[in-house]
Amino acid sequence: MKKIIRIGISACLTGRKVRYDGGHKRDSFLTDVLGKYVEYVQVCPEVEFGLGIPRESIRLEGEPENPRLVGIHTQKDISSDMREWAEKRVRELEKESLSGFIFKKKSPSCGVRQVKVHTKQRGVVKTGMGIFARVFSEHFPLMPTEEEDRLSDPEYRKHFVKSILHFNIQ
């Protein structure tokens, strides 16, 4: 009997309209190609946390190692509540037997690398990691993770698939 390969994925990448503007970022490779061989466990941190659709855009501010997550217009800081929610959600994901996770690039909740972190100095932007992606990676340090844009590169794609297959047999 084959073991089902279960992969966590940012829900917007599957075509679900969960983005701040009511849109999606469906990725045809992930849905039409890889999706034939894996079962996705969809996560949208912002919607699951309780932010509506559409909603105010949020961004990271402060220091990249410990950024604040704030509304662009209201400046409402939801950092600690989002971290608390993320810690609970990753504990729930333990039960899903995931073999990897595909995150949405540049997202203040899901981005793994190159997420903009706005500093107090006007015009100075650093890079960091999204709040949920950071909590997930700290909780599952050995699990393969990737951002969707890097999977358009055949070498990154091949490496990720090998990694999830290897992780799946452990």
XYZ file of N, CA and C in Angstrom:
510
model
N 0.841 -1.185 0.000
C 0.000 0.000 0.000
C 0.884 1.245 0.000
N 0.600 2.173 -0.895
C 1.366 3.411 -0.978
C 1.015 4.331 0.179
N 2.034 4.989 0.688
C 1.811 6.002 1.710
C 1.523 7.326 0.999
N 0.458 7.988 1.404
C 0.104 9.271 0.800
C 1.110 10.328 1.238
N 1.590 11.092 0.276
C 2.511 12.184 0.581
C 1.668 13.434 0.815
N 1.757 13.957 2.028
C 0.963 15.133 2.400
C 1.894 16.332 2.529
N 1.532 17.397 1.835
C 2.340 18.612 1.812
C 1.483 19.780 2.282
N 2.002 20.558 3.205
C 1.338 21.796 3.578
C 1.565 22.821 2.479
N 0.599 23.707 2.294
C 0.725 24.707 1.231
C -0.046 25.968 1.608
N 0.507 27.107 1.250
C -0.226 28.364 1.399
C -1.455 28.277 0.501
N -2.635 28.438 1.083
C -3.898 28.188 0.382
C -4.069 29.005 -0.895
N -3.542 30.216 -0.941
C -3.702 31.053 -2.140
C -3.042 30.426 -3.358
N -2.040 29.564 -3.151
C -1.328 28.934 -4.261
C -2.163 27.863 -4.950
N -3.228 27.406 -4.290
C -4.097 26.384 -4.882
C -5.274 26.998 -5.629
N -5.381 28.320 -5.592
C -6.479 29.003 -6.266
C -7.566 29.491 -5.331
N -7.424 29.211 -4.053
C -8.421 29.724 -3.100
C -8.289 31.237 -2.999
N -9.399 31.922 -3.020
C -9.411 33.392 -2.986
C -9.365 33.866 -1.540
N -8.163 33.832 -0.984
C -7.973 34.161 0.430
C -7.035 35.345 0.648
N -6.527 35.921 -0.415
C -5.589 37.034 -0.263
C -6.293 38.286 0.249
N -5.505 39.235 0.705
C -6.045 40.467 1.284
C -7.018 41.185 0.345
N -6.781 41.062 -0.968
C -7.621 41.751 -1.952
C -8.726 40.858 -2.519
N -8.886 39.683 -1.947
C -9.901 38.746 -2.418
C -9.441 37.883 -3.576
N -8.184 38.015 -3.948
C -7.642 37.244 -5.065
C -6.936 35.977 -4.615
N -6.242 35.372 -5.566
C -5.465 34.160 -5.301
C -4.154 34.261 -6.073
N -3.285 33.318 -5.877
C -2.020 33.242 -6.612
C -1.814 31.803 -7.087
N -2.860 31.246 -7.705
C -2.813 29.855 -8.153
C -1.557 29.599 -8.977
N -0.885 28.500 -8.658
C 0.329 28.097 -9.357
C 0.019 26.800 -10.100
N 0.042 26.836 -11.421
C -0.383 25.677 -12.215
C 0.534 24.467 -12.033
N 1.830 24.670 -11.822
C 2.691 23.513 -11.564
C 2.248 22.813 -10.283
N 1.991 23.601 -9.247
C 1.619 23.003 -7.964
C 0.260 22.316 -8.029
N -0.703 22.931 -8.707
C -2.049 22.351 -8.740
C -2.188 21.249 -9.788
N -1.660 21.474 -10.992
C -1.908 20.554 -12.103
C -0.868 19.448 -12.253
N 0.340 19.680 -11.771
C 1.397 18.676 -11.929
C 1.687 18.001 -10.585
N 2.303 18.720 -9.665
C 2.646 18.124 -8.368
C 1.393 17.668 -7.622
N 0.305 18.409 -7.796
C -0.947 18.084 -7.116
C -1.514 16.715 -7.465
N -1.081 16.126 -8.575
C -1.524 14.775 -8.949
C -0.887 13.706 -8.063
N 0.232 14.052 -7.423
C 1.005 13.055 -6.690
C 1.017 13.255 -5.181
N 0.515 14.386 -4.742
C 0.522 14.678 -3.305
C -0.874 15.118 -2.869
N -1.096 15.063 -1.578
C -2.325 15.603 -0.995
C -1.935 16.865 -0.249
N -2.581 17.963 -0.586
C -2.250 19.236 0.046
C -3.078 19.469 1.306
N -2.422 20.010 2.303
C -3.082 20.510 3.505
C -2.949 22.025 3.415
N -4.054 22.690 3.105
C -4.028 24.127 2.846
C -4.092 24.931 4.140
N -3.258 25.967 4.184
C -3.230 26.865 5.337
C -3.187 28.303 4.825
N -4.068 29.137 5.336
C -3.966 30.580 5.118
C -3.939 31.216 6.498
N -2.755 31.533 6.996
C -2.652 32.071 8.355
C -3.542 33.281 8.606
N -3.600 34.195 7.666
C -4.337 35.438 7.893
C -5.843 35.191 8.001
N -6.383 34.332 7.148
C -7.813 34.024 7.210
C -8.119 33.152 8.426
N -7.314 32.108 8.644
C -7.547 31.221 9.785
C -7.406 31.966 11.109
N -6.547 32.960 11.139
C -6.356 33.788 12.331
C -7.593 34.635 12.608
N -8.349 34.947 11.555
C -9.579 35.705 11.745
C -9.657 37.010 10.981
N -8.647 37.304 10.169
C -8.715 38.501 9.331
C -9.640 38.200 8.157
N -10.447 39.120 7.764
C -11.448 38.889 6.726
C -10.898 38.948 5.315
N -11.807 38.781 4.361
C -11.505 38.914 2.938
C -12.575 39.829 2.364
N -12.226 40.940 1.745
C -10.885 41.530 1.711
C -10.527 42.086 3.087
N -9.261 42.466 3.220
C -8.772 42.976 4.499
C -7.667 43.993 4.253
N -7.342 44.698 5.301
C -6.233 45.642 5.235
C -4.935 44.875 4.976
N -4.087 45.430 4.139
C -2.761 44.840 3.931
C -1.975 44.927 5.229
N -1.157 43.921 5.458
C -0.291 43.921 6.637
C 1.152 43.827 6.170
N 2.063 44.250 7.043
C 3.476 44.160 6.702
C 4.288 43.965 7.975
N 5.539 43.565 7.778
C 6.464 43.400 8.892
C 7.202 44.709 9.123
N 7.378 45.054 10.393
C 8.125 46.256 10.763
C 9.061 45.928 11.913
N 10.144 46.694 12.006
C 11.082 46.540 13.116
C 12.326 45.789 12.711
N 12.740 44.873 13.572
C 13.953 44.097 13.333
C 13.615 42.749 12.695
N 14.380 42.324 11.692
C 14.088 41.072 10.995
C 14.029 39.838 11.901
N 14.802 39.830 12.987
C 14.835 38.665 13.872
C 13.552 38.533 14.689
N 12.894 39.650 14.956
C 11.673 39.645 15.761
C 10.760 40.787 15.301
N 10.244 40.680 14.083
C 9.459 41.793 13.540
C 8.051 41.857 14.130
N 7.457 43.032 13.983
C 6.053 43.216 14.347
C 5.228 43.088 13.070
N 4.021 42.552 13.195
C 3.100 42.418 12.073
C 2.003 43.453 12.267
N 1.948 44.440 11.362
C 1.034 45.570 11.560
C 0.221 45.874 10.303
N -0.956 46.461 10.524
C -1.779 46.935 9.419
C -1.122 48.141 8.776
N -1.121 48.189 7.464
C -0.450 49.276 6.753
C -1.090 50.630 7.061
N -2.401 50.694 7.133
C -3.085 51.971 7.366
C -3.355 52.232 8.845
N -3.851 51.235 9.548
C -4.236 51.431 10.955
C -3.056 51.329 11.908
N -1.988 50.682 11.456
C -0.816 50.408 12.292
C -1.158 49.495 13.473
N -2.293 48.790 13.393
C -2.665 47.849 14.448
C -1.651 46.716 14.467
N -1.072 46.465 15.634
C -0.045 45.439 15.814
C -0.712 44.128 16.224
N -0.620 43.120 15.355
C -1.207 41.812 15.657
C -0.136 40.742 15.866
N 1.094 41.175 16.096
C 2.235 40.259 16.181
C 2.065 39.161 17.210
N 1.834 39.533 18.458
C 1.795 38.507 19.509
C 0.604 37.578 19.330
N -0.544 38.122 18.921
C -1.707 37.263 18.688
C -1.457 36.306 17.521
N -0.817 36.791 16.455
C -0.524 35.928 15.309
C 0.485 34.846 15.690
N 1.506 35.199 16.469
C 2.479 34.190 16.906
C 1.799 33.116 17.757
N 0.940 33.556 18.663
C 0.208 32.614 19.520
C -0.653 31.682 18.661
N -1.357 32.252 17.683
C -2.162 31.433 16.780
C -1.265 30.465 15.998
N -0.140 30.953 15.488
C 0.767 30.127 14.684
C 1.314 28.963 15.500
N 1.656 29.204 16.752
C 2.163 28.125 17.604
C 1.103 27.046 17.805
N -0.134 27.461 17.969
C -1.238 26.501 18.103
C -1.428 25.735 16.792
N -1.389 26.450 15.671
C -1.630 25.819 14.364
C -0.547 24.808 14.013
N 0.714 25.103 14.319
C 1.762 24.127 13.988
C 1.625 22.873 14.847
N 1.143 23.016 16.071
C 0.891 21.823 16.897
C -0.221 20.979 16.267
N -1.232 21.636 15.701
C -2.294 20.906 14.995
C -1.735 20.207 13.756
N -0.800 20.853 13.070
C -0.221 20.278 11.854
C 0.627 19.041 12.140
N 1.063 18.858 13.383
C 1.797 17.635 13.747
C 0.969 16.402 13.404
N -0.339 16.498 13.556
C -1.249 15.367 13.328
C -1.466 15.084 11.843
N -1.023 15.969 10.972
C -1.272 15.842 9.536
C -0.224 15.005 8.806
N 0.836 14.597 9.484
C 1.902 13.788 8.875
C 2.440 14.416 7.591
N 2.790 15.691 7.686
C 3.322 16.400 6.525
C 4.733 15.939 6.182
N 5.052 15.999 4.893
C 6.403 15.693 4.417
C 7.117 16.934 3.912
N 6.446 18.080 3.937
C 7.032 19.330 3.479
C 5.986 20.425 3.496
N 6.427 21.637 3.138
C 5.498 22.774 3.088
C 5.954 23.719 1.993
N 4.988 24.195 1.197
C 5.258 25.174 0.148
C 4.605 26.490 0.570
N 5.439 27.511 0.753
C 4.996 28.814 1.246
C 4.894 29.836 0.112
N 4.057 30.849 0.327
C 3.914 31.960 -0.623
C 5.044 32.957 -0.406
N 5.811 33.208 -1.450
C 6.936 34.139 -1.351
C 6.470 35.541 -0.965
N 7.320 36.248 -0.284
C 7.157 37.658 0.093
C 5.999 37.942 1.045
N 5.254 36.938 1.445
C 4.109 37.148 2.335
C 4.582 37.460 3.756
N 3.981 38.458 4.419
C 4.376 38.774 5.797
C 4.005 37.670 6.787
N 3.157 36.747 6.362
C 2.864 35.609 7.227
C 3.566 34.346 6.732
N 3.653 34.141 5.418
C 4.156 32.875 4.874
C 5.518 32.923 4.183
N 6.058 34.073 3.898
C 7.327 34.129 3.175
C 8.472 33.525 3.972
N 9.330 32.791 3.287
C 10.466 32.140 3.948
C 11.735 32.980 3.836
N 11.910 33.647 2.711
C 13.113 34.467 2.515
C 12.728 35.745 1.774
N 13.494 36.754 1.959
C 13.300 38.018 1.232
C 11.951 38.696 1.490
N 11.388 38.517 2.689
C 10.168 39.236 3.051
C 10.587 40.615 3.548
N 9.979 41.652 3.018
C 10.342 43.013 3.425
C 10.003 43.249 4.892
N 10.987 43.823 5.602
C 10.791 44.256 6.986
C 11.127 45.743 7.011
N 10.128 46.566 7.231
C 10.291 48.018 7.220
C 10.849 48.468 8.568
N 11.891 49.295 8.519
C 12.532 49.770 9.743
C 12.037 51.171 10.089
N 12.446 51.653 11.266
C 12.052 53.001 11.697
C 12.705 54.075 10.839
N 13.868 53.748 10.276
C 14.555 54.710 9.412
C 13.806 54.791 8.084
N 13.333 55.943 7.757
C 12.528 56.135 6.547
C 13.262 55.603 5.313
N 12.582 54.761 4.587
C 13.135 54.244 3.341
C 14.053 53.047 3.496
N 14.390 52.666 4.723
C 15.283 51.525 4.922
C 14.439 50.262 5.103
N 14.677 49.305 4.219
C 13.945 48.047 4.274
C 14.955 46.914 4.362
N 14.741 46.022 5.312
C 15.581 44.829 5.442
C 14.749 43.631 5.001
N 15.321 42.453 5.078
C 14.553 41.259 4.730
C 14.521 40.297 5.902
N 13.436 39.564 5.976
C 13.251 38.603 7.054
C 12.352 37.470 6.603
N 11.653 36.908 7.572
C 10.812 35.741 7.355
C 9.416 36.028 7.894
N 8.386 35.539 7.210
C 7.014 35.725 7.664
C 6.771 35.079 9.024
N 5.814 35.611 9.765
C 5.543 35.156 11.133
C 5.197 33.664 11.182
N 4.239 33.216 10.382
C 3.858 31.802 10.404
C 5.001 30.925 9.908
N 5.672 31.340 8.839
C 6.781 30.552 8.295
C 7.884 30.376 9.330
N 8.160 31.412 10.107
C 9.197 31.324 11.142
C 8.794 30.334 12.239
N 7.571 30.453 12.727
C 7.095 29.541 13.777
C 7.095 28.105 13.257
N 6.632 27.912 12.022
C 6.605 26.580 11.411
C 8.020 26.004 11.323
N 8.952 26.792 10.804
C 10.330 26.319 10.617
C 11.027 26.022 11.936
N 10.713 26.785 12.967
C 11.287 26.509 14.289
C 10.698 25.229 14.878
N 9.429 24.976 14.617
C 8.754 23.792 15.152
C 9.139 22.524 14.387
N 9.334 22.656 13.080
C 9.688 21.525 12.211
C 11.018 21.821 11.510
N 12.124 21.885 12.248
C 13.389 22.331 11.647
C 13.942 21.421 10.546
N 13.573 20.162 10.525
C 14.109 19.241 9.523
C 13.185 19.034 8.327
N 11.968 19.559 8.411
C 11.009 19.354 7.325
C 11.378 20.217 6.114
N 11.339 19.625 4.916
C 11.618 20.404 3.705
C 10.571 21.510 3.509
N 11.051 22.712 3.236
C 10.166 23.838 2.942
C 10.706 24.565 1.717
N 9.806 25.207 0.999
C 10.218 25.974 -0.177
C 9.155 27.021 -0.474
N 9.559 28.032 -1.231
C 8.618 29.023 -1.740
C 8.267 28.654 -3.175
N 7.037 28.992 -3.577
C 6.527 28.541 -4.871
C 7.362 29.015 -6.049
N 7.921 30.204 -5.999
C 8.652 30.717 -7.163
C 9.922 29.923 -7.435
N 10.558 29.418 -6.386
C 11.789 28.644 -6.589
C 11.501 27.281 -7.213
N 10.267 26.800 -7.094
C 9.930 25.508 -7.686
C 9.729 25.594 -9.195
N 9.814 26.786 -9.763
C 9.789 26.909 -11.223
C 11.165 26.592 -11.808
N 12.188 26.562 -10.964
C 13.542 26.179 -11.377
C 13.650 24.651 -11.285
N 13.983 23.969 -12.391
C 14.031 22.504 -12.387
C 14.944 21.903 -11.310
N 16.052 22.545 -11.013
C 16.964 22.006 -9.993
C 16.377 22.115 -8.588
N 15.802 23.264 -8.262
C 15.149 23.415 -6.953
C 13.969 22.452 -6.840
N 13.216 22.318 -7.925
C 12.057 21.420 -7.945
C 12.498 19.984 -7.670
N 13.533 19.556 -8.380
C 14.049 18.193 -8.214
C 14.518 17.969 -6.775
N 15.243 18.923 -6.240
C 15.735 18.809 -4.865
C 14.574 18.738 -3.870
N 13.550 19.580 -4.059
C 12.412 19.588 -3.139
C 11.669 18.255 -3.193
N 11.422 17.750 -4.396
C 10.710 16.472 -4.527
C 11.502 15.350 -3.867
N 12.816 15.305 -4.094
C 13.642 14.287 -3.435
C 13.570 14.431 -1.917
N 13.596 15.665 -1.447
C 13.560 15.918 -0.001
C 12.250 15.456 0.623
N 11.116 15.741 -0.039
C 9.836 15.320 0.552
C 9.675 13.805 0.487
N 10.198 13.183 -0.571
C 10.132 11.721 -0.652
C 10.970 11.092 0.452
N 12.160 11.622 0.665
C 13.032 11.109 1.726
C 12.393 11.328 3.096
N 11.842 12.503 3.318
C 11.200 12.817 4.596
C 9.991 11.909 4.813
N 9.293 11.572 3.734
C 8.090 10.746 3.804
C 8.387 9.318 4.255
N 9.577 8.796 3.952
C 9.881 7.408 4.319
C 10.503 7.286 5.700
N 10.764 8.405 6.342
C 11.359 8.344 7.680
C 10.344 7.943 8.715
